[in-house]
């Protein structure tokens, strides 16, 4: 359980839930976020079942989740910065998908990632983390990585990653709302807003599963050794994005 990281793309419901955690997710809230310029366009794709059309979906950079939280907290300026960074990440994601000849549906957080999908997910995760280094952090937010271990139908046991991790009991509905099941890696996010604590779950990646793919992705090798301790200026940002563009 040592390599649980945030899944780099999310669904519209994840973003809306971060914006309105106490309301049912509705597409009207997506329009509200777009109107306020705090939601990127995302990447649309076609779902298929046995080669038949099964609906249209959209994936978004997970930076949109931070934008939604900040907008809810009325820090729209910071939210728009997250949104702008999300657009850049999604542009790079389109390049990675084309290079791997991959459909965006294979990156859905509830999907079992194929070897080709890992070749996109890993550099996309690195790119997202580098973008976060240049953005203002979401204040008063705690993120715990772990695995959903078991359930009795009412509660779910969430075990923190690492040998000294603690166990948390979560409502079953939380796991259900996140589209997760027992055995899935996940992130438990807690926001401290005055007297209220808001908690939510998001899908996670077990990054150690991709180690054997490291030499297969042209963007991965050059990015793995990059460490960012200071916010990125525009020149460094441009150079970073260039590393993820296949020649």
CSV table of C-alpha atoms in Angstrom, one decimal:
chain,number,residue,atom,x,y,z
A,1,UNK,CA,0.0,0.0,0.0
A,2,UNK,CA,3.0,2.3,-0.2
A,3,UNK,CA,2.3,3.8,-3.6
A,4,UNK,CA,-1.2,5.2,-3.4
A,5,UNK,CA,-1.4,8.5,-5.3
A,6,UNK,CA,-4.3,10.6,-6.6
A,7,UNK,CA,-5.8,9.5,-9.9
A,8,UNK,CA,-4.9,12.3,-12.3
A,9,UNK,CA,-8.3,12.5,-14.0
A,10,UNK,CA,-11.8,12.8,-12.5
A,11,UNK,CA,-15.4,12.7,-13.6
A,12,UNK,CA,-17.8,15.6,-13.5
A,13,UNK,CA,-19.6,14.2,-10.4
A,14,UNK,CA,-16.3,14.3,-8.4
A,15,UNK,CA,-15.9,18.0,-9.2
A,16,UNK,CA,-19.5,18.8,-8.4
A,17,UNK,CA,-19.3,16.9,-5.1
A,18,UNK,CA,-16.2,19.0,-4.2
A,19,UNK,CA,-18.2,22.1,-5.1
A,20,UNK,CA,-21.5,21.1,-3.3
A,21,UNK,CA,-20.6,18.3,-0.9
A,22,UNK,CA,-24.0,18.6,0.8
A,23,UNK,CA,-26.1,18.3,-2.4
A,24,UNK,CA,-26.9,15.7,-4.9
A,25,UNK,CA,-24.6,16.0,-8.0
A,26,UNK,CA,-26.5,17.7,-10.9
A,27,UNK,CA,-25.2,18.7,-14.3
A,28,UNK,CA,-26.7,22.2,-13.7
A,29,UNK,CA,-23.8,22.7,-11.2
A,30,UNK,CA,-21.4,21.9,-14.0
A,31,UNK,CA,-22.8,24.8,-16.0
A,32,UNK,CA,-22.5,27.1,-12.9
A,33,UNK,CA,-18.8,26.2,-12.6
A,34,UNK,CA,-18.3,26.9,-16.3
A,35,UNK,CA,-20.1,30.2,-16.2
A,36,UNK,CA,-17.7,31.3,-13.4
A,37,UNK,CA,-14.7,30.1,-15.5
A,38,UNK,CA,-13.5,27.6,-12.8
A,39,UNK,CA,-14.0,24.4,-14.9
A,40,UNK,CA,-12.0,23.3,-17.9
A,41,UNK,CA,-13.5,21.8,-21.0
A,42,UNK,CA,-12.4,18.3,-20.2
A,43,UNK,CA,-12.0,15.5,-22.8
A,44,UNK,CA,-15.1,13.9,-24.2
A,45,UNK,CA,-15.2,10.2,-25.2
A,46,UNK,CA,-17.6,7.6,-26.4
A,47,UNK,CA,-18.4,4.6,-24.1
A,48,UNK,CA,-18.9,1.3,-25.9
A,49,UNK,CA,-20.3,-2.0,-24.8
A,50,UNK,CA,-19.6,-5.0,-27.0
A,51,UNK,CA,-18.7,-2.5,-29.8
A,52,UNK,CA,-22.0,-0.7,-29.4
A,53,UNK,CA,-22.5,2.9,-28.4
A,54,UNK,CA,-23.1,3.1,-24.6
A,55,UNK,CA,-23.1,6.9,-24.0
A,56,UNK,CA,-20.8,9.9,-23.9
A,57,UNK,CA,-18.5,10.7,-21.1
A,58,UNK,CA,-16.1,13.4,-20.1
A,59,UNK,CA,-12.8,13.2,-18.2
A,60,UNK,CA,-11.3,16.3,-16.5
A,61,UNK,CA,-7.9,17.0,-14.9
A,62,UNK,CA,-8.2,16.5,-11.2
A,63,UNK,CA,-6.9,20.1,-10.8
A,64,UNK,CA,-10.6,21.0,-11.4
A,65,UNK,CA,-11.4,19.5,-8.0
A,66,UNK,CA,-9.2,22.1,-6.3
A,67,UNK,CA,-10.8,24.8,-8.4
A,68,UNK,CA,-14.2,23.7,-7.2
A,69,UNK,CA,-13.2,23.7,-3.6
A,70,UNK,CA,-11.6,27.2,-3.8
A,71,UNK,CA,-14.6,28.6,-5.7
A,72,UNK,CA,-17.0,27.2,-3.0
A,73,UNK,CA,-14.8,29.0,-0.5
A,74,UNK,CA,-15.2,32.2,-2.6
A,75,UNK,CA,-11.5,32.3,-3.6
A,76,UNK,CA,-12.4,32.5,-7.3
A,77,UNK,CA,-9.1,34.1,-8.3
A,78,UNK,CA,-7.2,31.0,-7.1
A,79,UNK,CA,-9.9,28.7,-8.5
A,80,UNK,CA,-9.4,30.2,-12.0
A,81,UNK,CA,-5.6,29.6,-11.7
A,82,UNK,CA,-6.4,25.9,-11.0
A,83,UNK,CA,-8.7,25.9,-14.0
A,84,UNK,CA,-6.1,27.4,-16.3
A,85,UNK,CA,-3.6,24.8,-15.2
A,86,UNK,CA,-6.2,22.1,-15.8
A,87,UNK,CA,-6.6,23.2,-19.4
A,88,UNK,CA,-2.9,22.9,-20.0
A,89,UNK,CA,-2.8,19.5,-18.5
A,90,UNK,CA,-5.7,18.4,-20.6
A,91,UNK,CA,-3.9,19.6,-23.7
A,92,UNK,CA,-1.0,17.5,-22.8
A,93,UNK,CA,-3.3,14.6,-22.1
A,94,UNK,CA,-4.7,14.8,-25.6
A,95,UNK,CA,-1.1,14.5,-26.9
A,96,UNK,CA,-0.3,11.5,-24.8
A,97,UNK,CA,-3.6,9.8,-25.8
A,98,UNK,CA,-2.8,10.3,-29.5
A,99,UNK,CA,0.8,9.1,-29.1
A,100,UNK,CA,-0.4,5.9,-27.4
A,101,UNK,CA,-3.5,5.6,-29.8
A,102,UNK,CA,-5.6,5.3,-26.7
A,103,UNK,CA,-9.2,6.3,-26.0
A,104,UNK,CA,-9.9,8.5,-23.0
A,105,UNK,CA,-12.4,5.9,-21.7
A,106,UNK,CA,-9.5,3.7,-20.7
A,107,UNK,CA,-8.4,6.3,-18.1
A,108,UNK,CA,-11.7,6.4,-16.2
A,109,UNK,CA,-11.0,6.1,-12.4
A,110,UNK,CA,-13.3,3.0,-12.2
A,111,UNK,CA,-11.6,1.2,-15.1
A,112,UNK,CA,-8.9,-1.5,-14.8
A,113,UNK,CA,-6.0,0.3,-16.4
A,114,UNK,CA,-4.3,-1.6,-19.3
A,115,UNK,CA,-0.5,-1.4,-19.9
A,116,UNK,CA,-1.0,1.3,-22.5
A,117,UNK,CA,-3.2,3.3,-20.1
A,118,UNK,CA,-0.5,3.2,-17.5
A,119,UNK,CA,1.9,4.7,-20.0
A,120,UNK,CA,-0.5,7.7,-20.1
A,121,UNK,CA,-1.5,7.8,-16.4
A,122,UNK,CA,2.0,7.8,-15.0
A,123,UNK,CA,3.4,10.9,-16.9
A,124,UNK,CA,0.0,12.6,-16.5
A,125,UNK,CA,0.3,12.1,-12.7
A,126,UNK,CA,3.8,13.6,-12.8
A,127,UNK,CA,2.6,16.5,-14.9
A,128,UNK,CA,-0.3,17.2,-12.5
A,129,UNK,CA,2.0,17.2,-9.5
A,130,UNK,CA,4.4,19.6,-11.2
A,131,UNK,CA,1.5,21.9,-12.0
A,132,UNK,CA,0.4,21.8,-8.3
A,133,UNK,CA,3.8,23.0,-7.2
A,134,UNK,CA,3.2,26.3,-9.0
A,135,UNK,CA,-0.3,26.8,-7.6
A,136,UNK,CA,-1.5,28.1,-4.2
A,137,UNK,CA,-2.4,25.1,-2.0
A,138,UNK,CA,-6.0,24.5,-0.9
A,139,UNK,CA,-5.9,25.8,2.7
A,140,UNK,CA,-7.2,23.7,5.6
A,141,UNK,CA,-7.3,20.5,3.6
A,142,UNK,CA,-5.8,17.1,4.7
A,143,UNK,CA,-5.3,14.2,2.3
A,144,UNK,CA,-4.7,10.6,3.5
A,145,UNK,CA,-3.9,7.8,1.0
A,146,UNK,CA,-5.0,4.3,1.7
A,147,UNK,CA,-7.1,1.3,0.7
A,148,UNK,CA,-10.7,0.4,1.3
A,149,UNK,CA,-10.2,-2.9,3.2
A,150,UNK,CA,-13.6,-4.3,4.2
A,151,UNK,CA,-17.3,-3.5,4.7
A,152,UNK,CA,-20.2,-4.8,6.8
A,153,UNK,CA,-22.8,-3.1,4.5
A,154,UNK,CA,-23.1,0.0,6.7
A,155,UNK,CA,-19.5,1.0,7.3
A,156,UNK,CA,-16.3,0.7,5.3
A,157,UNK,CA,-12.8,0.3,6.8
A,158,UNK,CA,-10.3,2.6,5.2
A,159,UNK,CA,-6.7,1.6,6.0
A,160,UNK,CA,-4.0,4.3,5.7
A,161,UNK,CA,-1.1,3.5,3.5
A,162,UNK,CA,2.2,2.7,5.2
A,163,UNK,CA,3.2,0.3,8.1
A,164,UNK,CA,2.0,2.8,10.8
A,165,UNK,CA,-1.2,3.7,9.1
A,166,UNK,CA,-4.4,4.0,11.1
A,167,UNK,CA,-7.9,2.6,10.2
A,168,UNK,CA,-10.9,4.8,9.7
A,169,UNK,CA,-14.6,3.8,9.6
A,170,UNK,CA,-16.5,5.5,6.8
A,171,UNK,CA,-20.2,5.4,5.9
A,172,UNK,CA,-20.8,2.9,3.1
A,173,UNK,CA,-22.6,5.6,1.1
A,174,UNK,CA,-19.3,7.5,0.9
A,175,UNK,CA,-17.7,4.6,-1.0
A,176,UNK,CA,-20.7,4.1,-3.2
A,177,UNK,CA,-20.9,7.8,-4.1
A,178,UNK,CA,-17.2,7.7,-5.2
A,179,UNK,CA,-17.9,4.8,-7.5
A,180,UNK,CA,-15.4,2.6,-5.5
A,181,UNK,CA,-15.5,-0.8,-4.0
A,182,UNK,CA,-13.6,-2.9,-1.4
A,183,UNK,CA,-10.0,-3.4,-2.4
A,184,UNK,CA,-9.7,-0.1,-4.3
A,185,UNK,CA,-6.9,2.4,-3.4
A,186,UNK,CA,-8.4,5.8,-2.5
A,187,UNK,CA,-7.7,9.2,-1.0
A,188,UNK,CA,-9.6,10.4,2.0
A,189,UNK,CA,-9.9,14.2,1.9
A,190,UNK,CA,-10.9,16.3,4.9
A,191,UNK,CA,-11.6,20.0,4.9
A,192,UNK,CA,-11.7,22.1,8.0
A,193,UNK,CA,-14.1,25.0,7.5
A,194,UNK,CA,-14.8,26.6,10.8
A,195,UNK,CA,-16.9,24.3,13.0
A,196,UNK,CA,-17.6,21.9,10.0
A,197,UNK,CA,-15.5,19.1,8.7
A,198,UNK,CA,-16.2,18.0,5.2
A,199,UNK,CA,-14.9,14.6,4.1
A,200,UNK,CA,-14.9,12.9,0.7
A,201,UNK,CA,-13.3,10.0,-1.1
A,202,UNK,CA,-11.5,10.0,-4.5
A,203,UNK,CA,-10.0,7.1,-6.5
A,204,UNK,CA,-6.3,6.5,-6.1
A,205,UNK,CA,-3.6,4.9,-8.2
A,206,UNK,CA,-1.2,2.2,-6.9
A,207,UNK,CA,1.9,3.6,-8.6
A,208,UNK,CA,4.2,0.7,-7.9
A,209,UNK,CA,2.1,-1.4,-10.4
A,210,UNK,CA,3.5,0.7,-13.2
A,211,UNK,CA,7.2,0.3,-12.5
A,212,UNK,CA,7.7,-2.3,-15.2
A,213,UNK,CA,6.3,0.1,-17.7
A,214,UNK,CA,8.8,2.8,-16.9
A,215,UNK,CA,10.9,2.2,-20.0
A,216,UNK,CA,7.9,2.0,-22.3
A,217,UNK,CA,6.7,5.6,-22.0
A,218,UNK,CA,8.9,8.2,-23.7
A,219,UNK,CA,7.6,10.9,-21.4
A,220,UNK,CA,8.2,9.0,-18.2
A,221,UNK,CA,11.9,8.5,-18.1
A,222,UNK,CA,12.7,12.2,-18.4
A,223,UNK,CA,10.1,13.2,-15.8
A,224,UNK,CA,10.7,10.7,-13.0
A,225,UNK,CA,13.8,12.4,-11.7
A,226,UNK,CA,12.3,15.9,-11.7
A,227,UNK,CA,11.8,17.3,-8.2
A,228,UNK,CA,10.2,20.7,-7.6
A,229,UNK,CA,10.6,22.5,-4.3
A,230,UNK,CA,9.7,26.0,-5.4
A,231,UNK,CA,6.8,27.3,-7.5
A,232,UNK,CA,7.5,27.1,-11.2
A,233,UNK,CA,8.1,30.3,-13.3
A,234,UNK,CA,6.8,30.5,-16.8
A,235,UNK,CA,10.1,29.4,-18.5
A,236,UNK,CA,10.4,26.2,-16.3
A,237,UNK,CA,6.7,25.5,-16.8
A,238,UNK,CA,7.2,25.7,-20.6
A,239,UNK,CA,10.2,23.4,-20.5
A,240,UNK,CA,8.3,20.9,-18.3
A,241,UNK,CA,5.4,20.7,-20.7
A,242,UNK,CA,7.8,20.3,-23.6
A,243,UNK,CA,9.2,17.2,-22.0
A,244,UNK,CA,5.8,15.5,-22.3
A,245,UNK,CA,5.4,16.2,-26.0
A,246,UNK,CA,6.6,13.3,-28.1
A,247,UNK,CA,8.9,14.2,-30.9
